[in-house]
């Protein structure tokens, strides 16, 4: 494990002694094979009968697969969002995107009190354009 990561984990572990609750936190570690692994840690204080902290207990778990799934989900969400606003045939923005952008511009005009000019063109035989 790189020295900086090890020091950060130890510092985080020590800081947790001063608080009652511990929130999970994520970091990356290096496994035996030298690969980076995403790990989630949850730590708790061990207290004696008077409530004084006598130790600290921690559990870590490998969340690499979860991180990979989250990244894939974000990528697909981005792709679906793109597909919902771009016409597959022409690769141009569709009417849904146009009306969304128009509403945003009208809201901006209302907010700043500026004039708005809208120019619409009707292209005949648009499908024959390559």
C-alpha positions as CSV (number, residue, x, y, z in Angstrom):
1,X,0.0,0.0,0.0
2,X,1.5,3.4,-0.9
3,X,2.7,5.4,2.1
4,X,0.3,8.3,1.5
5,X,-2.8,6.1,1.4
6,X,-1.7,4.2,4.5
7,X,-1.2,7.5,6.4
8,X,-4.5,8.9,5.3
9,X,-6.3,5.7,6.5
10,X,-4.5,5.8,9.9
11,X,-5.3,9.5,10.3
12,X,-9.0,8.9,9.5
13,X,-9.1,6.0,12.0
14,X,-7.6,8.2,14.7
15,X,-9.9,11.1,14.1
16,X,-12.9,8.8,14.4
17,X,-12.0,8.2,18.1
18,X,-13.1,11.7,18.9
19,X,-16.6,11.3,17.5
20,X,-19.5,9.0,18.6
21,X,-20.7,7.9,15.1
22,X,-18.6,6.8,12.2
23,X,-19.8,7.2,8.6
24,X,-18.5,4.8,6.0
25,X,-15.8,6.2,3.7
26,X,-14.2,4.9,0.5
27,X,-10.6,4.7,-0.5
28,X,-8.4,2.7,-2.9
29,X,-5.8,0.1,-1.7
30,X,-3.3,-2.1,-3.5
31,X,-4.0,-5.8,-3.3
32,X,-1.4,-8.6,-3.2
33,X,-1.3,-8.7,-7.0
34,X,-0.5,-5.0,-7.2
35,X,-4.0,-4.1,-8.5
36,X,-5.9,-1.1,-7.2
37,X,-9.0,-2.1,-5.3
38,X,-11.9,0.2,-4.2
39,X,-12.6,-0.4,-0.5
40,X,-15.3,0.9,1.9
41,X,-14.5,1.2,5.6
42,X,-16.8,1.5,8.5
43,X,-15.3,2.0,12.0
44,X,-16.7,2.2,15.5
45,X,-15.3,3.0,18.9
46,X,-14.9,0.4,21.6
47,X,-15.8,1.9,25.0
48,X,-15.4,0.7,28.6
49,X,-18.2,0.8,31.2
50,X,-17.5,4.5,31.9
51,X,-17.8,5.5,28.2
52,X,-14.1,6.1,27.6
53,X,-12.8,4.9,24.3
54,X,-10.5,2.0,24.8
55,X,-10.1,1.0,21.1
56,X,-11.4,1.1,17.7
57,X,-12.9,-1.5,15.5
58,X,-13.1,-1.3,11.7
59,X,-14.4,-3.4,8.8
60,X,-13.4,-2.9,5.2
61,X,-15.0,-4.5,2.2
62,X,-14.1,-4.6,-1.5
63,X,-16.5,-2.5,-3.5
64,X,-14.6,-2.7,-6.8
65,X,-17.5,-4.4,-8.6
66,X,-20.0,-1.9,-7.2
67,X,-17.8,1.0,-8.5
68,X,-17.5,-0.7,-11.9
69,X,-21.3,-1.1,-12.0
70,X,-21.9,2.5,-11.1
71,X,-19.5,3.7,-13.8
72,X,-21.3,1.5,-16.4
73,X,-24.7,2.8,-15.2
74,X,-23.5,6.4,-15.6
75,X,-22.2,5.7,-19.1
76,X,-25.4,4.1,-20.1
77,X,-27.5,6.9,-18.6
78,X,-25.5,9.4,-20.5
79,X,-26.0,7.4,-23.7
80,X,-29.8,7.1,-23.2
81,X,-30.1,10.8,-22.4
82,X,-28.3,11.5,-25.7
83,X,-30.6,9.1,-27.6
84,X,-33.6,10.9,-26.1
85,X,-32.6,14.3,-27.6
86,X,-30.9,13.4,-30.8
87,X,-32.6,12.1,-33.9
88,X,-31.0,8.8,-34.9
89,X,-31.3,9.4,-38.7
90,X,-30.2,13.0,-39.0
91,X,-28.0,13.2,-35.8
92,X,-29.7,16.5,-35.1
93,X,-31.4,17.6,-32.0
94,X,-35.1,16.6,-31.9
95,X,-38.2,18.7,-31.1
96,X,-38.1,17.6,-27.4
97,X,-34.7,19.2,-27.0
98,X,-35.7,22.3,-29.0
99,X,-38.7,22.9,-26.7
100,X,-36.6,22.3,-23.6
101,X,-34.0,24.8,-24.8
102,X,-36.6,27.3,-25.9
103,X,-38.2,27.2,-22.4
104,X,-34.8,27.8,-20.8
105,X,-34.1,30.8,-23.1
106,X,-37.6,32.2,-22.4
107,X,-36.9,31.8,-18.6
108,X,-33.6,33.6,-19.1
109,X,-35.3,36.5,-21.0
110,X,-37.9,36.8,-18.2
111,X,-35.1,36.8,-15.5
112,X,-32.9,39.4,-17.1
113,X,-35.5,41.4,-19.0
114,X,-33.6,41.1,-22.3
115,X,-35.3,40.8,-25.8
116,X,-35.5,37.5,-27.5
117,X,-35.4,36.9,-31.2
118,X,-36.5,33.5,-32.6
119,X,-35.8,32.6,-36.2
120,X,-37.4,29.4,-37.7
121,X,-36.6,28.1,-41.1
122,X,-38.6,25.6,-43.1
123,X,-36.2,23.5,-45.2
124,X,-38.0,22.0,-48.2
125,X,-37.0,18.4,-49.2
126,X,-34.9,18.2,-46.0
127,X,-34.7,14.4,-46.3
128,X,-32.8,14.6,-49.6
129,X,-29.9,16.6,-48.1
130,X,-27.0,14.3,-47.4
